Structure formats: C-alpha cells, structure tokens
PDB file of N, CA and C in Angstrom:
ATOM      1  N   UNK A   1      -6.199  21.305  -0.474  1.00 85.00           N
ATOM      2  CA  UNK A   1      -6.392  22.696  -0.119  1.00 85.00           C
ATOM      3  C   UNK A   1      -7.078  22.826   1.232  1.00 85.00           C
ATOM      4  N   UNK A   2      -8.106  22.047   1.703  1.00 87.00           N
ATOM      5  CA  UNK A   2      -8.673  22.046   2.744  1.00 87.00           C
ATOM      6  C   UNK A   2      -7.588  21.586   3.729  1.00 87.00           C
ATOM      7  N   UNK A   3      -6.755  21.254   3.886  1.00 89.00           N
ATOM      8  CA  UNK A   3      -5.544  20.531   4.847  1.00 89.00           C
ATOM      9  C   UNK A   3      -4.569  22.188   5.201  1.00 89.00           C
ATOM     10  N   UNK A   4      -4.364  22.479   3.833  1.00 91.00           N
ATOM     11  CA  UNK A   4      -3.571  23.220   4.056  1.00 91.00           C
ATOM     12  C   UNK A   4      -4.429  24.620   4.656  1.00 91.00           C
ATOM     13  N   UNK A   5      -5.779  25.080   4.498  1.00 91.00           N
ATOM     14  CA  UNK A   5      -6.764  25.826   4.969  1.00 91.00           C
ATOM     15  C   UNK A   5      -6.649  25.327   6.959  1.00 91.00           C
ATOM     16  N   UNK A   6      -6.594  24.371   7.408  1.00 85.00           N
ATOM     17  CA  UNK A   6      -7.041  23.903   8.464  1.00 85.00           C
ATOM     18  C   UNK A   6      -5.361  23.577   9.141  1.00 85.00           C
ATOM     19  N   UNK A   7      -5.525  24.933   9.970  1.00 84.00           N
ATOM     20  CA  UNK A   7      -3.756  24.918  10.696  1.00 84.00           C
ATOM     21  C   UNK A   7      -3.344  23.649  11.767  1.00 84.00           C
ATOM     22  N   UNK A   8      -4.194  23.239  12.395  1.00 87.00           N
ATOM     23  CA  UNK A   8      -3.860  21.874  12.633  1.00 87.00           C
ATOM     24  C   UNK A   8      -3.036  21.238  12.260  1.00 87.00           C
ATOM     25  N   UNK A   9      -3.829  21.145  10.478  1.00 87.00           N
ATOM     26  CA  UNK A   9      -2.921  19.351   9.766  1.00 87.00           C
ATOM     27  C   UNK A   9      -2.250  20.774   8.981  1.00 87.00           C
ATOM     28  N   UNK A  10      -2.019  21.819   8.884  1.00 90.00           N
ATOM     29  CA  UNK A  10      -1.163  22.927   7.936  1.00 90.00           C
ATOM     30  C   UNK A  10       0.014  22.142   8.384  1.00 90.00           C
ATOM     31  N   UNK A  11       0.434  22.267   9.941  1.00 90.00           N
ATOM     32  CA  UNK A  11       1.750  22.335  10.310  1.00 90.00           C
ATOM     33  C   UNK A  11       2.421  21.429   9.520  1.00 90.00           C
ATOM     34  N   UNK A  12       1.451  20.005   9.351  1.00 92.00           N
ATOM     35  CA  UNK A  12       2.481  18.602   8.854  1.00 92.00           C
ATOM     36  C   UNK A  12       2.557  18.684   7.347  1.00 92.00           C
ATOM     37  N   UNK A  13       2.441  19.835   6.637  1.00 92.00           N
ATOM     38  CA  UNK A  13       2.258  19.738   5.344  1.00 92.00           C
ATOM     39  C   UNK A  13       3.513  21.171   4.808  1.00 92.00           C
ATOM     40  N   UNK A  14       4.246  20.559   3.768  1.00 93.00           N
ATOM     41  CA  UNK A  14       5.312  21.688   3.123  1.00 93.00           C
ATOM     42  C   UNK A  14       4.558  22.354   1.694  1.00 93.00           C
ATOM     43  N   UNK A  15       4.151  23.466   1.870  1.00 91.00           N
ATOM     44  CA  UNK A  15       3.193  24.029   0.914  1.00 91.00           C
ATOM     45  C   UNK A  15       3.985  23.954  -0.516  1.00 91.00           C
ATOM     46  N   UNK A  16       5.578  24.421   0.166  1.00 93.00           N
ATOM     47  CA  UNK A  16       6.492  24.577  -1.599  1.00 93.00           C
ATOM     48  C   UNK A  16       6.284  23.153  -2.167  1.00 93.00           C
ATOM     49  N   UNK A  17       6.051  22.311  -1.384  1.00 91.00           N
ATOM     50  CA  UNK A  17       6.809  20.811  -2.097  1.00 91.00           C
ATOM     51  C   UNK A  17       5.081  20.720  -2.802  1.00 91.00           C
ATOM     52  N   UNK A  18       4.473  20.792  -1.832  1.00 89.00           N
ATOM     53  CA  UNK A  18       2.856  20.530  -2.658  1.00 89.00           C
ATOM     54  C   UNK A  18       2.980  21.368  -4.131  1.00 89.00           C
ATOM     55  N   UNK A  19       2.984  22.662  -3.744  1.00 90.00           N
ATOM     56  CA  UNK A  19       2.591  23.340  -5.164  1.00 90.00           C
ATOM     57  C   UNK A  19       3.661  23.245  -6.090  1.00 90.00           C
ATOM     58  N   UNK A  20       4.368  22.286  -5.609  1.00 89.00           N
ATOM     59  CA  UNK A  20       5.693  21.621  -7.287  1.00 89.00           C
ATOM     60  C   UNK A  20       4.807  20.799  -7.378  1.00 89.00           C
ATOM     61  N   UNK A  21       4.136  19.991  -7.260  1.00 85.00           N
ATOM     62  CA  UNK A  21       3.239  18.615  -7.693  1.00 85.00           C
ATOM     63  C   UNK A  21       2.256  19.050  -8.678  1.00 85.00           C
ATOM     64  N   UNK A  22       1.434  20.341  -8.308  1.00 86.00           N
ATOM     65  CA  UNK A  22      -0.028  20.339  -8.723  1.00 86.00           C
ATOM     66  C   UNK A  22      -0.105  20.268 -10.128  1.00 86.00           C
ATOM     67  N   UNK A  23      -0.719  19.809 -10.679  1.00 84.00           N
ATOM     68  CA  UNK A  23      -1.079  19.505 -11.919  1.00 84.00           C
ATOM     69  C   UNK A  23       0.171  18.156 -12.200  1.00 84.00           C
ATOM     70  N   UNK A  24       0.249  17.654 -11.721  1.00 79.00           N
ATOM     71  CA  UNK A  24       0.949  16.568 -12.184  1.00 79.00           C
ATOM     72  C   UNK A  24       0.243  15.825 -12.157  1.00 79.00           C
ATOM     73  N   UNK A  25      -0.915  14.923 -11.386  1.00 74.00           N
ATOM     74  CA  UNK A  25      -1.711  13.982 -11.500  1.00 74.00           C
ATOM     75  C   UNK A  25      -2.284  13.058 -10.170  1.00 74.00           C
ATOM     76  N   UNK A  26      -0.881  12.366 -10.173  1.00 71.00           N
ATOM     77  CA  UNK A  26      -0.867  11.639  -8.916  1.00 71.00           C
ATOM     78  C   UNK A  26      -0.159  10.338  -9.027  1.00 71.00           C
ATOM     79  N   UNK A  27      -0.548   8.940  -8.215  1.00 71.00           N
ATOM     80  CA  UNK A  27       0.273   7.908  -8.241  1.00 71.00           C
ATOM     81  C   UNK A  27      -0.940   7.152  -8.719  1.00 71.00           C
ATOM     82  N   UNK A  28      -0.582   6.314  -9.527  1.00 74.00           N
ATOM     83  CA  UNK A  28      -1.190   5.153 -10.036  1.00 74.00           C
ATOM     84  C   UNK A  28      -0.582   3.618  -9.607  1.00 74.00           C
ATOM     85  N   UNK A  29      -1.613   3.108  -9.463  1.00 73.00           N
ATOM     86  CA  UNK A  29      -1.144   1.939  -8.487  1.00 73.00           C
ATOM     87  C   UNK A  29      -1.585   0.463  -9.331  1.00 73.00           C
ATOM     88  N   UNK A  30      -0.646  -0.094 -10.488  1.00 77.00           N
ATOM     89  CA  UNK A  30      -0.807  -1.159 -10.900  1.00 77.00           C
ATOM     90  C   UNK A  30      -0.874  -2.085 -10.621  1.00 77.00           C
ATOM     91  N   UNK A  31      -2.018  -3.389 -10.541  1.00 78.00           N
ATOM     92  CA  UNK A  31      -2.309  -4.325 -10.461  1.00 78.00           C
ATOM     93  C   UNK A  31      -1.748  -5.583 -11.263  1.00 78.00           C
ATOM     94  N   UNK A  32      -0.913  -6.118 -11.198  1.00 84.00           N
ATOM     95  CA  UNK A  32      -1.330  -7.894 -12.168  1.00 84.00           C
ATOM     96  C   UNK A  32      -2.283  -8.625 -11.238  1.00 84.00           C
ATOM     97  N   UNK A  33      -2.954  -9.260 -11.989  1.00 86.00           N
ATOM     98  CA  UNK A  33      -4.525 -10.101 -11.645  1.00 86.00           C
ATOM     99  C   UNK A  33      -4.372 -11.057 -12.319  1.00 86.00           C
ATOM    100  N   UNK A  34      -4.023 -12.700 -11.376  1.00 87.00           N
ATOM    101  CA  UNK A  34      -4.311 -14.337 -11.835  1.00 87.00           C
ATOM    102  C   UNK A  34      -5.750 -14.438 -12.142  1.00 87.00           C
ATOM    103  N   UNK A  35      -6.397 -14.482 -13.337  1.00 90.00           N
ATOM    104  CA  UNK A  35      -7.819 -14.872 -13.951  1.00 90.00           C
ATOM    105  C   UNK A  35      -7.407 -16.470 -13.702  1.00 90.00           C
ATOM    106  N   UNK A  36      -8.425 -17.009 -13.358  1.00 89.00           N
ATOM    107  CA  UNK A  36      -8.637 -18.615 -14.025  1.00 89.00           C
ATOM    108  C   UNK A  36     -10.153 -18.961 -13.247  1.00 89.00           C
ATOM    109  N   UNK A  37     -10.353 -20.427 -13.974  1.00 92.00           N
ATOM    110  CA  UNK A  37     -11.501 -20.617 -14.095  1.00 92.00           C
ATOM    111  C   UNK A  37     -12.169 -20.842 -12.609  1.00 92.00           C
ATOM    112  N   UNK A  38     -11.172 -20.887 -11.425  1.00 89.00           N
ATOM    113  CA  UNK A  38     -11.797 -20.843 -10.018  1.00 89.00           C
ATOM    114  C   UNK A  38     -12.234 -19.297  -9.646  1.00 89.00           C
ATOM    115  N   UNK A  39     -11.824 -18.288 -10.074  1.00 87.00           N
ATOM    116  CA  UNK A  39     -11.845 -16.684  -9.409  1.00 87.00           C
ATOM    117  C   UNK A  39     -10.392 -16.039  -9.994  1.00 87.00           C
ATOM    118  N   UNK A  40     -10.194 -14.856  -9.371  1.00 86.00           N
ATOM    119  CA  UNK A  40      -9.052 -14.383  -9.320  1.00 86.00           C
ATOM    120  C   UNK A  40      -8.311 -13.660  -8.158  1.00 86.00           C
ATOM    121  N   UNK A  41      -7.099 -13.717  -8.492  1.00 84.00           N
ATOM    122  CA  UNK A  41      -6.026 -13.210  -7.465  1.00 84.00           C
ATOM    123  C   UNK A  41      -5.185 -11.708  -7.740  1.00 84.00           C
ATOM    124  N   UNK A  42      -4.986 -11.119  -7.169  1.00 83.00           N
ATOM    125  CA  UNK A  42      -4.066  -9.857  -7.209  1.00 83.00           C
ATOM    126  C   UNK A  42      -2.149 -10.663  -6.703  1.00 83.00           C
ATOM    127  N   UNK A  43      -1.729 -10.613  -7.721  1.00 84.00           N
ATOM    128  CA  UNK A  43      -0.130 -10.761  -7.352  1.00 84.00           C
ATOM    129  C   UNK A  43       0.646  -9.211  -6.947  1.00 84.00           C
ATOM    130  N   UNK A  44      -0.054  -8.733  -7.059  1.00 81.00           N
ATOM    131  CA  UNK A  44       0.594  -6.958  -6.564  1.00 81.00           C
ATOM    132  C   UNK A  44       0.847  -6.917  -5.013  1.00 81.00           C
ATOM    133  N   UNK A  45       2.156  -6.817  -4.249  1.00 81.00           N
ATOM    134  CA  UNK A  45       2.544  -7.091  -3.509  1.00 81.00           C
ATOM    135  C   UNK A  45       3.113  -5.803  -2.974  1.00 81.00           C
ATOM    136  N   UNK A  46       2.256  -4.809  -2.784  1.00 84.00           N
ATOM    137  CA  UNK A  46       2.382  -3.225  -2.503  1.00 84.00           C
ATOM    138  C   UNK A  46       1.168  -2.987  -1.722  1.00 84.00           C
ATOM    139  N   UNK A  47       1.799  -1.703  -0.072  1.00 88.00           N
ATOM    140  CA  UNK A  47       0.422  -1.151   0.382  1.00 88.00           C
ATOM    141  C   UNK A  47      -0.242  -0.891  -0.125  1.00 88.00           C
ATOM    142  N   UNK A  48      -1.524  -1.089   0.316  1.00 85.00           N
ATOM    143  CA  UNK A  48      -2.603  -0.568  -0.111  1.00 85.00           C
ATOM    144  C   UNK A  48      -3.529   0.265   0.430  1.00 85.00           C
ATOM    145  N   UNK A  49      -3.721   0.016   1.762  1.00 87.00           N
ATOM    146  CA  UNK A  49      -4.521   0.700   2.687  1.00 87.00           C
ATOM    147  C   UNK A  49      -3.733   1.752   3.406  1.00 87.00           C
ATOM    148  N   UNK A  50      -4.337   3.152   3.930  1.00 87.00           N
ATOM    149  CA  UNK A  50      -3.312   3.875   4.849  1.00 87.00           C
ATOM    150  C   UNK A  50      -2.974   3.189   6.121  1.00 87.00           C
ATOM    151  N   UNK A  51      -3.467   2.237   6.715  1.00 89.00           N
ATOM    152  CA  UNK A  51      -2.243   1.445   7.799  1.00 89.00           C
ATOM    153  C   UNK A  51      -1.578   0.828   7.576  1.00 89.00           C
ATOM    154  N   UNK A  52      -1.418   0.098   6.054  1.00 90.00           N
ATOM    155  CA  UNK A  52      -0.679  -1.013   5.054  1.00 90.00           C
ATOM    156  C   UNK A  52       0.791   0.147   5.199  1.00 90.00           C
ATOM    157  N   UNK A  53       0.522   1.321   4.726  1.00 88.00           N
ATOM    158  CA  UNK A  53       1.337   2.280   4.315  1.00 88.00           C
ATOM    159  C   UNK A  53       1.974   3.524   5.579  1.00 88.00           C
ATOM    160  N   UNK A  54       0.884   2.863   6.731  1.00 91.00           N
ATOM    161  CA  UNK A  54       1.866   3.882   7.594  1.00 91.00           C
ATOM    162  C   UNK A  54       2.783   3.038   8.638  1.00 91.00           C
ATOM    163  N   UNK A  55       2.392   1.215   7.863  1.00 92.00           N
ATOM    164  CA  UNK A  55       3.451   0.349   8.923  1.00 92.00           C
ATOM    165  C   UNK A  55       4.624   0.232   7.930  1.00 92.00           C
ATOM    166  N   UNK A  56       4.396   0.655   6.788  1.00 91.00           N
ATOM    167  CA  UNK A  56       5.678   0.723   5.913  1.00 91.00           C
ATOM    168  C   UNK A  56       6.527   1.559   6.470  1.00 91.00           C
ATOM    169  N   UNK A  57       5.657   2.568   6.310  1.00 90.00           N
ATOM    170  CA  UNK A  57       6.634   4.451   6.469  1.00 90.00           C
ATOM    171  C   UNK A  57       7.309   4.275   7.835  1.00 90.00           C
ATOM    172  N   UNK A  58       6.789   3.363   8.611  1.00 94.00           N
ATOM    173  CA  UNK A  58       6.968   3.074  10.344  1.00 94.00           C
ATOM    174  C   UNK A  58       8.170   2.014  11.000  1.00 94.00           C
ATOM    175  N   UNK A  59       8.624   1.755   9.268  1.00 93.00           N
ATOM    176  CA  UNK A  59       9.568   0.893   8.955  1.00 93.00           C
ATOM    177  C   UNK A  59       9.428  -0.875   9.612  1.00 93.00           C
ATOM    178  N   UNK A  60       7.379  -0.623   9.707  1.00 92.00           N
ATOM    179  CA  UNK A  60       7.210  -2.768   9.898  1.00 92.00           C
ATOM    180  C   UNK A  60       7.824  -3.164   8.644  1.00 92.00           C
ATOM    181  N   UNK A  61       7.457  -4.440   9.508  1.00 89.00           N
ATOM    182  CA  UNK A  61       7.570  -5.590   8.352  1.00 89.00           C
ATOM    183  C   UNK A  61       6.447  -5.765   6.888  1.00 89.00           C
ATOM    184  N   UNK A  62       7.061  -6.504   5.751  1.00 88.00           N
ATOM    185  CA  UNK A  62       6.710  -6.389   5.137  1.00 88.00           C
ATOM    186  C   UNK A  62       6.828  -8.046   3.911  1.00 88.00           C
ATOM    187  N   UNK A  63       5.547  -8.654   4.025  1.00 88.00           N
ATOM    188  CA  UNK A  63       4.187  -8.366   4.179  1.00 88.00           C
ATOM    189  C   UNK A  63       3.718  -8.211   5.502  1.00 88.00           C
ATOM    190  N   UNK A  64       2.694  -7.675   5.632  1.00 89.00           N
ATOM    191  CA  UNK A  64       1.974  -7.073   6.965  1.00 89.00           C
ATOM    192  C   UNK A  64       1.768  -8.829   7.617  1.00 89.00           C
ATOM    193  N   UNK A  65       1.508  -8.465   9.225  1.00 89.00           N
ATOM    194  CA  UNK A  65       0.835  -9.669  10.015  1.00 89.00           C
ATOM    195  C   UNK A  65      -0.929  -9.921   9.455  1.00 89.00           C
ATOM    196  N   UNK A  66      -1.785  -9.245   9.129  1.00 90.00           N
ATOM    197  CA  UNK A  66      -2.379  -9.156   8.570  1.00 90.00           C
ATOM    198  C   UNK A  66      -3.164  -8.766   7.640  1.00 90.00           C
ATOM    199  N   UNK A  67      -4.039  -8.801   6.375  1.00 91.00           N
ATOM    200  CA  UNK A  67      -4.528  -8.233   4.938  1.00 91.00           C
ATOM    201  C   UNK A  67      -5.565  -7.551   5.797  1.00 91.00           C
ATOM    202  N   UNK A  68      -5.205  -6.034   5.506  1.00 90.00           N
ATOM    203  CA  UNK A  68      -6.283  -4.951   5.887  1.00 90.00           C
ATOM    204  C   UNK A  68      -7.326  -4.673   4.484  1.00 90.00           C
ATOM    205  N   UNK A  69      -7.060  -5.425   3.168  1.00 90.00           N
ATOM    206  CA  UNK A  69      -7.538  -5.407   2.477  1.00 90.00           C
ATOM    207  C   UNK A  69      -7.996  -6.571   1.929  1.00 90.00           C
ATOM    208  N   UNK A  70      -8.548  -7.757   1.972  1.00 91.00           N
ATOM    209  CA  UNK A  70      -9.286  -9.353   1.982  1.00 91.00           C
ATOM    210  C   UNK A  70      -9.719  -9.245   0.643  1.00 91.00           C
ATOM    211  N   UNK A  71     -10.664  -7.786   0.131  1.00 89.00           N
ATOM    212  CA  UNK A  71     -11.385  -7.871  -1.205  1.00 89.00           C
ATOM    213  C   UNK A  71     -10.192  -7.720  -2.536  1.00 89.00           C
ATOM    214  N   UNK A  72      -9.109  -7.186  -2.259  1.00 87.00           N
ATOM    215  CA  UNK A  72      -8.575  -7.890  -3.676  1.00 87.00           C
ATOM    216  C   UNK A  72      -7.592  -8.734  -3.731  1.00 87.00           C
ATOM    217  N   UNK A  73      -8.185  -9.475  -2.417  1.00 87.00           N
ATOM    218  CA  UNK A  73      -7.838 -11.205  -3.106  1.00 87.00           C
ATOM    219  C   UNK A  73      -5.945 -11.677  -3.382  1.00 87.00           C
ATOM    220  N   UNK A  74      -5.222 -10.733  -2.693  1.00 88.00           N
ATOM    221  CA  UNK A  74      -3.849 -10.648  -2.754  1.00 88.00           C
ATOM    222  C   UNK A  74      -3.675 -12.243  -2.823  1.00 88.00           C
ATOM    223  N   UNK A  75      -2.508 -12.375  -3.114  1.00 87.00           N
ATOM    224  CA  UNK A  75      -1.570 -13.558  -3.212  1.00 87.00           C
ATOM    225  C   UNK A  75      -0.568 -13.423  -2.623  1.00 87.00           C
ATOM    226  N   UNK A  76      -0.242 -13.531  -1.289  1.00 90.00           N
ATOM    227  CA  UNK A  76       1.067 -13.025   0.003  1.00 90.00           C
ATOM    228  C   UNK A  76       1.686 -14.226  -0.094  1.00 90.00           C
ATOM    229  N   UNK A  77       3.057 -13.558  -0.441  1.00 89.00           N
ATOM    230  CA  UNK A  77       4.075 -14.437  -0.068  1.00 89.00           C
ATOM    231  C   UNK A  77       4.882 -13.476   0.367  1.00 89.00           C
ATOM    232  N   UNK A  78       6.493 -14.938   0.634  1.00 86.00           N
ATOM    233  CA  UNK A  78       7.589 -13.896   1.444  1.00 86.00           C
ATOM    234  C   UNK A  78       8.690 -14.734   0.990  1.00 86.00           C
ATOM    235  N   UNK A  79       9.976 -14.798   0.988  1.00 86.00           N
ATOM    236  CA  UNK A  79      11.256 -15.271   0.891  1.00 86.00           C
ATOM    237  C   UNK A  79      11.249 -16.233   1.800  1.00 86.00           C
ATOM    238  N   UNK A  80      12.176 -17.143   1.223  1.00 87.00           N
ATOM    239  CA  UNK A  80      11.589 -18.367   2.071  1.00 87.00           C
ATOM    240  C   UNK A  80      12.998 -18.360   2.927  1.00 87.00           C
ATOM    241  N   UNK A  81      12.821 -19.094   4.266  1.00 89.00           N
ATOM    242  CA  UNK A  81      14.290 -19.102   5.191  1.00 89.00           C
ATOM    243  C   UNK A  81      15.628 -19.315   4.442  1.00 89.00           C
ATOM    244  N   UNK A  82      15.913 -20.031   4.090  1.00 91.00           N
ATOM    245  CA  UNK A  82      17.113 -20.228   2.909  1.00 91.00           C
ATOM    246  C   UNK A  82      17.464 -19.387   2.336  1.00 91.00           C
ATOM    247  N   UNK A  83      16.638 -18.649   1.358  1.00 88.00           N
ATOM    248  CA  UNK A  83      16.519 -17.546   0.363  1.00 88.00           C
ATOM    249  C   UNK A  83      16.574 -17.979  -1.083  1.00 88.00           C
ATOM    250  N   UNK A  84      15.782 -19.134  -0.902  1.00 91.00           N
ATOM    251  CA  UNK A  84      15.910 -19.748  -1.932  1.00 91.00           C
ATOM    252  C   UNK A  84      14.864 -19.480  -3.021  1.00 91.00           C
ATOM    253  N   UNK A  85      13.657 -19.289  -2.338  1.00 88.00           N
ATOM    254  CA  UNK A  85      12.443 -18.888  -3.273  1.00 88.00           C
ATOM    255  C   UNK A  85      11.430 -18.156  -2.855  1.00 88.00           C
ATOM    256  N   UNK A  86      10.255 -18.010  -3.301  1.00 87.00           N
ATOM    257  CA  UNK A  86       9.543 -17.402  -2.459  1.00 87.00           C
ATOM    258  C   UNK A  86       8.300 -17.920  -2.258  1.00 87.00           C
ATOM    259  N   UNK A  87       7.651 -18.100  -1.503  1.00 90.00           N
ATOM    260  CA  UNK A  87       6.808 -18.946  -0.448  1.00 90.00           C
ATOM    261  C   UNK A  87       4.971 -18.534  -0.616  1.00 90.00           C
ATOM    262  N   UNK A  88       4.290 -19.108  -0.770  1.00 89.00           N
ATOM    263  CA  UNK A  88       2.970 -18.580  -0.453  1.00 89.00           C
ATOM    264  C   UNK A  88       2.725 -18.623   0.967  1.00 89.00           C
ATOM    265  N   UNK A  89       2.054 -17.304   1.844  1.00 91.00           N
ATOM    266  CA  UNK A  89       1.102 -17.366   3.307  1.00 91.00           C
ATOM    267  C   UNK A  89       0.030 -17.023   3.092  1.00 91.00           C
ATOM    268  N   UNK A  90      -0.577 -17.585   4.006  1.00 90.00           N
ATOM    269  CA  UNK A  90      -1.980 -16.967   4.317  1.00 90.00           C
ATOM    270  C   UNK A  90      -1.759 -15.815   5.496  1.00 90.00           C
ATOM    271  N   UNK A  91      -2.721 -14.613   5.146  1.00 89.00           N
ATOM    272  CA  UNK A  91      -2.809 -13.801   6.219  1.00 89.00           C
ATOM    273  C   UNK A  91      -4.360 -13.385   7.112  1.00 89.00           C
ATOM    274  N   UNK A  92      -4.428 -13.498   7.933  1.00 88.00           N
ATOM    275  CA  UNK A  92      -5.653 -13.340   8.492  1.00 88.00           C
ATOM    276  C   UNK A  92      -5.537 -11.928   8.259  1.00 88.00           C
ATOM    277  N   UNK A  93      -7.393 -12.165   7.762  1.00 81.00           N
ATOM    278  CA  UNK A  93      -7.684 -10.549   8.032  1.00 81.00           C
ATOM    279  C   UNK A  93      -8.702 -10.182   9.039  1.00 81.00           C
TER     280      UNK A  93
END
C-alpha cells in the first residue's frame, strides 16, 4: 500500500493485478536441507536474494557467478559439458 501511496514506484505497479492477489497469502519458498553429522546444506537451487532474482528476471545465467547468500549453505551445481550429469561448484561469495 505504501508503494502504491508513493507515485514514483505507483507508476511500476498494476493496481488491478495487485488487488486480484490480496488475501491470497503469498509465495512460499521450500527448502530441502542435507543434515549430517559435519553441518548442513540447502540443495534448493532457486533465487533467493533480490539480485539472485533480478539477474534471473534480467535473463543471467543461472546459477549466479556468485552466492549473494553464503548463510544457507547452498549446494551449487550445474549440468555438466556433456549433459551427462550434474556437477558440484563452488561459488565465491
């Protein structure tokens, strides 16, 4: 409501499409999590952060060049050259 109050960010916002949503809830964003006896890992291989999600929308690559998010411990991989399997990387964050 404050977005749509403040004509600035009004312009980038479609009021009809918002007020079909309201009371619906929102997006929930599921996790699977590797427990074991060293720590754990997040295998969830979805943005997370709003620059994770505006190099998506921006049509980057995907996984990102680097984890804008380090604390949950992702597990990045990618398709491997062949296309044979899929690969563990490390990503600097």
């Amino acid at each position: 409501d404050d977005a749509l109050a403040d004509s600035p960010r009004a312009q980038f916002l479609n009021r009809e499409r918002i007020d079909a949503f309201r009371g619906f809830g929102g997006v929930r964003i599921e996790d699977a999590v590797l427990c074991t006896a060293h720590g754990s890992e997040s295998l969830a291989m979805c943005p997370r952060s709003v620059r994770e999600f505006e190099h998506v929308l921006a049509g980057g690559a995907w996984p990102p060049a680097r984890d804008d998010v380090p604390g949950l411990k992702r597990a990045w991989c990618k398709l491997a050259s062949d296309g044979s399997c899929m690969e563990r990387i490390n990503l600097p964050s």
